Short mmCIF file of C-alpha atoms in Angstrom, two decimals:
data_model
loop_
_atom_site.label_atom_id
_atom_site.label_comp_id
_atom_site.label_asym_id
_atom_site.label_seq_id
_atom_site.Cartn_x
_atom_site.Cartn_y
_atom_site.Cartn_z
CA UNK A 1 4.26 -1.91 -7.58
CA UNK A 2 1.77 -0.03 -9.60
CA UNK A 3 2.10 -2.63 -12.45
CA UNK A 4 1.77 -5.78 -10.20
CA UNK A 5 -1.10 -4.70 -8.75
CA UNK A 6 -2.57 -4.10 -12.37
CA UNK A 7 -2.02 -7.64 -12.73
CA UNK A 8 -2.89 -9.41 -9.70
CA UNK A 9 -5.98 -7.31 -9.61
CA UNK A 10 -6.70 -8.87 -13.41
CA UNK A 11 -5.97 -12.44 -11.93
CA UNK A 12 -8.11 -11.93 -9.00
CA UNK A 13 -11.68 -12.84 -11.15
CA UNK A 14 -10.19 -16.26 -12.34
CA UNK A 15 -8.72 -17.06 -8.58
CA UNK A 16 -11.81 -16.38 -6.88
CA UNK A 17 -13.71 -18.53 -8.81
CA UNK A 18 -11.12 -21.53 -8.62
CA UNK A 19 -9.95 -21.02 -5.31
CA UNK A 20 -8.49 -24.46 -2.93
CA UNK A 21 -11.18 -26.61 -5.90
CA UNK A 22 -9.50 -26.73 -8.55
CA UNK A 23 -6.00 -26.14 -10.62
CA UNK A 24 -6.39 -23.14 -13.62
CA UNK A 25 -4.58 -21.36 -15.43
CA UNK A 26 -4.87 -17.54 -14.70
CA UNK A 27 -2.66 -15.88 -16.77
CA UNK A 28 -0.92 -15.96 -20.93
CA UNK A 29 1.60 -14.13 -21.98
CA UNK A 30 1.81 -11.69 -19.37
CA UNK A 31 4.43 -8.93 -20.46
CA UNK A 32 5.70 -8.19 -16.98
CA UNK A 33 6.29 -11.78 -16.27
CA UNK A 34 8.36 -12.25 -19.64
CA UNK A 35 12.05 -12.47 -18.51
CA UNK A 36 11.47 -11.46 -15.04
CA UNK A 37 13.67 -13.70 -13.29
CA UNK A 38 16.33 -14.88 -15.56
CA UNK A 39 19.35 -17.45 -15.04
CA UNK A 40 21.97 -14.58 -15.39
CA UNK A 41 19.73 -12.90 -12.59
CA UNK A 42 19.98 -15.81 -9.96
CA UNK A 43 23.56 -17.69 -10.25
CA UNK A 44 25.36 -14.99 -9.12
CA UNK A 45 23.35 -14.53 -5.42
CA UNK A 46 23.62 -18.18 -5.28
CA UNK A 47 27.12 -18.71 -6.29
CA UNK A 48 28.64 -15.92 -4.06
CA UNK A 49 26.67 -17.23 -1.19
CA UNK A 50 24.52 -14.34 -0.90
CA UNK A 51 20.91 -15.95 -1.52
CA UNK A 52 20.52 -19.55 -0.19
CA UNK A 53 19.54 -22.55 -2.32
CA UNK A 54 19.40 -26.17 -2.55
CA UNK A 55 18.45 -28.69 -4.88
CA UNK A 56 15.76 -31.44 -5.49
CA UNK A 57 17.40 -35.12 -4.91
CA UNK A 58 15.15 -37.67 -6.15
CA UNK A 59 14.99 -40.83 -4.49
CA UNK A 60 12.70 -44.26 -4.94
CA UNK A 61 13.79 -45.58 -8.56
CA UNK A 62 12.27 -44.88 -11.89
CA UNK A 63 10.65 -41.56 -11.67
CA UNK A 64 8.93 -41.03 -14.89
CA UNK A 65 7.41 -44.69 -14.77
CA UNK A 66 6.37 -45.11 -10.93
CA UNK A 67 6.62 -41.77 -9.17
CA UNK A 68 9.46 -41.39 -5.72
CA UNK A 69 9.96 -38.88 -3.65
CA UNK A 70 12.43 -36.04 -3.32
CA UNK A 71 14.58 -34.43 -0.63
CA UNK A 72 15.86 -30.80 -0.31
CA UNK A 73 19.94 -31.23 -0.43
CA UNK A 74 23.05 -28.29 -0.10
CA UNK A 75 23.77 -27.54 -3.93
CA UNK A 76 27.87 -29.28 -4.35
CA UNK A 77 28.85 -26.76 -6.73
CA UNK A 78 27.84 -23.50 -8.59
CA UNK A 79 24.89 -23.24 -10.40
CA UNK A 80 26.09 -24.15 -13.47
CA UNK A 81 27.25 -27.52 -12.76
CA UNK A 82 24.37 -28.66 -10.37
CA UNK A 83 21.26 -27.07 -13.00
CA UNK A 84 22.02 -30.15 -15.83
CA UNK A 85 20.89 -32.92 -13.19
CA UNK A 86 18.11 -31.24 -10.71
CA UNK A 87 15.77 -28.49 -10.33
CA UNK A 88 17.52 -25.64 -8.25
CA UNK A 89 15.57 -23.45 -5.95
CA UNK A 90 15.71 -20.50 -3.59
CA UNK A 91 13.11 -19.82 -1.02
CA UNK A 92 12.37 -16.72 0.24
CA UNK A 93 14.35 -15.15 -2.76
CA UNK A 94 11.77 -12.49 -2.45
CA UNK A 95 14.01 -11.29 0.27
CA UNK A 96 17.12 -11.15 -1.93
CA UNK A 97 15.90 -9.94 -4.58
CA UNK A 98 14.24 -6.49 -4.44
CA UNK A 99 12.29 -7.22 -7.65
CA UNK A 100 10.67 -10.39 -6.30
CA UNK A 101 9.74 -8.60 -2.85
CA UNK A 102 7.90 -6.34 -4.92
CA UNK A 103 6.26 -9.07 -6.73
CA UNK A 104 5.49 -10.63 -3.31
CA UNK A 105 4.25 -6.93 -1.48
CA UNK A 106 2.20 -6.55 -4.28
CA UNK A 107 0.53 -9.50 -3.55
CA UNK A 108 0.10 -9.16 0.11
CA UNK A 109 -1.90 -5.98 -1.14
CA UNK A 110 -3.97 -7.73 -3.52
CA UNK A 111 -4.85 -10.38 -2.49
CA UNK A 112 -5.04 -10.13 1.78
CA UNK A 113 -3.13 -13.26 2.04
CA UNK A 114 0.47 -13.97 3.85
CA UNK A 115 2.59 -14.01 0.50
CA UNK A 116 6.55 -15.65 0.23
CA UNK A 117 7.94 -16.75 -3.25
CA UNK A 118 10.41 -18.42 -4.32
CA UNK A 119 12.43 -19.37 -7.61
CA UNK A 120 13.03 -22.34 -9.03
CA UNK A 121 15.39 -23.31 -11.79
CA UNK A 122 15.98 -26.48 -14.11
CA UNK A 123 17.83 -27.54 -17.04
CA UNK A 124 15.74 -28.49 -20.38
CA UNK A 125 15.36 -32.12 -20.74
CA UNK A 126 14.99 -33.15 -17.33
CA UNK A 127 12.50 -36.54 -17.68
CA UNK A 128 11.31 -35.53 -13.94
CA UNK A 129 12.28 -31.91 -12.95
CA UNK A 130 10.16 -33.34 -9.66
CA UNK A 131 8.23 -35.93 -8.60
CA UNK A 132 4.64 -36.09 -7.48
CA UNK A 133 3.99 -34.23 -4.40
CA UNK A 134 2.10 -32.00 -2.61
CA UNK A 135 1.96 -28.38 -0.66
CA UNK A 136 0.47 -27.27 2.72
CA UNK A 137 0.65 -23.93 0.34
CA UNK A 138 -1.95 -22.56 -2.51
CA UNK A 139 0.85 -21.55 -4.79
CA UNK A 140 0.47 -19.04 -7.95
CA UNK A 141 3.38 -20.01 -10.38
CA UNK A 142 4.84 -17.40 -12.51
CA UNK A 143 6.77 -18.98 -16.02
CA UNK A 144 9.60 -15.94 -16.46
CA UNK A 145 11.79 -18.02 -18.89
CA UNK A 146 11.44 -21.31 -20.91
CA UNK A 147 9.30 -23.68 -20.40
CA UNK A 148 7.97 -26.68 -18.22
CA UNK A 149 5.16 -28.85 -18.54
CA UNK A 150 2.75 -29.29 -15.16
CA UNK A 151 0.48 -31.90 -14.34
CA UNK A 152 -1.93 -31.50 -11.44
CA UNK A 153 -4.08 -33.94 -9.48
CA UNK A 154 -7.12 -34.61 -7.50
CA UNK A 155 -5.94 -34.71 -3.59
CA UNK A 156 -5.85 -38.61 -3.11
CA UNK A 157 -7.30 -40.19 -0.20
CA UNK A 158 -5.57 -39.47 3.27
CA UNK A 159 -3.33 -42.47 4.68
CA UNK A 160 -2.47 -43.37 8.10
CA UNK A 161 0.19 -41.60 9.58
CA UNK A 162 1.33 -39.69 6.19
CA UNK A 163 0.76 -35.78 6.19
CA UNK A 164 -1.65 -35.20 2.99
CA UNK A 165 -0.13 -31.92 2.44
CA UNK A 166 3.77 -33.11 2.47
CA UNK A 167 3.19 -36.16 0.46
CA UNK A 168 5.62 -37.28 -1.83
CA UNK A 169 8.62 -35.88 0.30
CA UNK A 170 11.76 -36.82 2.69
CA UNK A 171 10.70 -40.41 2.20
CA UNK A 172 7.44 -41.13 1.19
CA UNK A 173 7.45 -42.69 -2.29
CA UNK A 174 4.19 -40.77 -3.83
CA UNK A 175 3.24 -43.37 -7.17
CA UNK A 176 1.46 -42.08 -9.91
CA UNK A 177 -1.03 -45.54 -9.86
CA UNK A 178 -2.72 -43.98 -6.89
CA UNK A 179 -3.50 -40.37 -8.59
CA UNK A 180 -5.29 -41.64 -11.83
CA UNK A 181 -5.79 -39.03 -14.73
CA UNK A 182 -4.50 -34.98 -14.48
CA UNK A 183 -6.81 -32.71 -13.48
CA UNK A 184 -4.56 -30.45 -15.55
CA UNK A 185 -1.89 -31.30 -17.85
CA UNK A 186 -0.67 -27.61 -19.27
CA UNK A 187 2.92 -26.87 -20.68
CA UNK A 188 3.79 -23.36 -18.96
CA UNK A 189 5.22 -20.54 -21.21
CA UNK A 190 7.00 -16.87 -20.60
CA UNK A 191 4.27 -14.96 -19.20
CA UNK A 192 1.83 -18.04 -18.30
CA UNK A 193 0.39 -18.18 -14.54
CA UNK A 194 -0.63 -21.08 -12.63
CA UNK A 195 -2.71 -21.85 -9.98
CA UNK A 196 -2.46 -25.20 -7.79
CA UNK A 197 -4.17 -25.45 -4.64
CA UNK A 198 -2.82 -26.56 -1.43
CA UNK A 199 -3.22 -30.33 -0.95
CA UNK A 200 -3.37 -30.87 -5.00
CA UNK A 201 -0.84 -33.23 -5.99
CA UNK A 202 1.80 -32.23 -8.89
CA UNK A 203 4.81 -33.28 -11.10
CA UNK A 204 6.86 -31.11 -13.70
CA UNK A 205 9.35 -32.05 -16.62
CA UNK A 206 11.38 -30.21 -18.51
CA UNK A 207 11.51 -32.44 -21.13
CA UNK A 208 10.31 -32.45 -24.74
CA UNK A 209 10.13 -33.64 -28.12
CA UNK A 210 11.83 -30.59 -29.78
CA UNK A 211 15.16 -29.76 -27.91
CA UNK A 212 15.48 -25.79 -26.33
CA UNK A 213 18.79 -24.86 -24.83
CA UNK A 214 17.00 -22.42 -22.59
CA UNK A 215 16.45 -23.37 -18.63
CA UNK A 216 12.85 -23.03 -17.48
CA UNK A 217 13.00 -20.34 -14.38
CA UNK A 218 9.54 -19.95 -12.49
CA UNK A 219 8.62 -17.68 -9.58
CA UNK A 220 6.55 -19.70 -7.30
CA UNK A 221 4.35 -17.20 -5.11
CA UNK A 222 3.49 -19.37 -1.45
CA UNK A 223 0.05 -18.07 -0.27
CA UNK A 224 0.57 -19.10 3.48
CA UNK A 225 -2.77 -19.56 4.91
CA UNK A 226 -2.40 -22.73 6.75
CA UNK A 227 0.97 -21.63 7.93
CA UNK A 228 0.01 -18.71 9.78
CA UNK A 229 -3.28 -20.71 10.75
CA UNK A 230 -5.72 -18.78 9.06
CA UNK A 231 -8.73 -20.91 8.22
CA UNK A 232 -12.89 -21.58 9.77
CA UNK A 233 -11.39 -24.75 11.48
CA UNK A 234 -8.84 -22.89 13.49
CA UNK A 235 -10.68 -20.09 14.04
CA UNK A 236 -13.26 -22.33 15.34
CA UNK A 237 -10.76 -24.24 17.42
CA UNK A 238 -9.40 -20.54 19.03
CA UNK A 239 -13.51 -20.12 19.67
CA UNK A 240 -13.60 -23.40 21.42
CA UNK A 241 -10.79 -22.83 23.93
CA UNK A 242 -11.92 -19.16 24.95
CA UNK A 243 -15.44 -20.39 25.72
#
């Protein structure tokens, strides 16, 4: 735990300073986070049953051109036969996985916050590894093996009867004609850390110009504020009702 303290306590300056306004990042080339979480490491919790996961299934046409939407579906298959056509993922693999629940205690410590994480895995060359969408979480990615390329938005304006922090899921087409440029547009390496605020619309790919047979695996670290209600405008609310 020592060690992730070391470097959450590093990251803590850049966070602070970028905290739930804007997308940074907080971290390069981190030695801990090189080859944390590995392939090898994940397929065979999820193939023996022992760590749930599911898959991203993308819905709403041409993804790369016009944005969609994506839906959490069962995995049909092991690992190795779902991972060359979507991203994989396991939530709460913190609790599988002793070395992410130290990972995720060590933030807890850090940082004061309610702290989850999960992995995610996808094949290189995926055009859209996922749509556009967004998070009712602040989220600190972790890059532990290849790579994948981010892009991260300004929070577009809230619509009638769509939930601003689920956008772009179970349904609702999210098109990149309403986000305009990137507030970020960053290619994520072993070691790299990034920071995207709760509400902030984003996209990956896996796909580049020079070919890598190695599968991007990132450790996505959930900081659950909203979830457990902890923000002024609940407080205030809880102030309100005991008055």
């Amino acid at each position: 735990l020592a060690e992730w303290r070391r470097v959450f306590s590093q990251a803590a300056g850049p966070l602070s300073a970028s905290w739930q306004r804007t997308p940074t990042v907080f971290m390069h080339g981190e030695a801990l986070v090189k080859g944390r979480l590995t392939l090898a490491d994940v397929a065979p919790l999820v193939d023996s049953g022992q760590m749930p996961a599911g898959c991203a299934a993308l819905s709403g046409g041409s993804y790369a051109s016009r944005g969609g939407s994506w839906t959490s579906a069962p995995l049909k298959g092991p690992l190795a036969e779902v991972l060359p056509a979507a991203t994989v993922y396991a939530n709460n693999a913190g609790m599988y996985m002793p070395a992410l629940a130290e990972l995720c205690i060590a933030g807890v410590e850090t940082f004061g916050w309610p702290i989850t994480c999960n992995a995610y895995l996808s094949a290189p060359g995926l055009q859209v590894s996922v749509p556009p969408h967004t998070d009712r979480q602040d989220v600190l990615v972790l890059q532990t093996t290849g790579r994948k390329r981010w892009k991260v938005y300004a929070p577009p304006a809230i619509e009638k009867g769509l939930d601003p922090l689920r956008r772009g899921k179970d349904g609702d087409e999210f098109l990149w004609d309403v986000l305009g440029d990137p507030l970020l547009d960053v290619t994520l390496m072993p070691g790299d850390g990034l920071y995207v605020p709760l509400g902030f619309p984003h996209a990956t790919t896996t796909a580049f110009e020079d070919a890598s047979p190695e599968p991007s695996v990132h450790v996505t670290l959930n900081v659950d504020s909203l979830i457990w209600g902890l923000s002024y405008r609940l407080l205030w609310a809880a102030a309100v009702r005991q008055a």
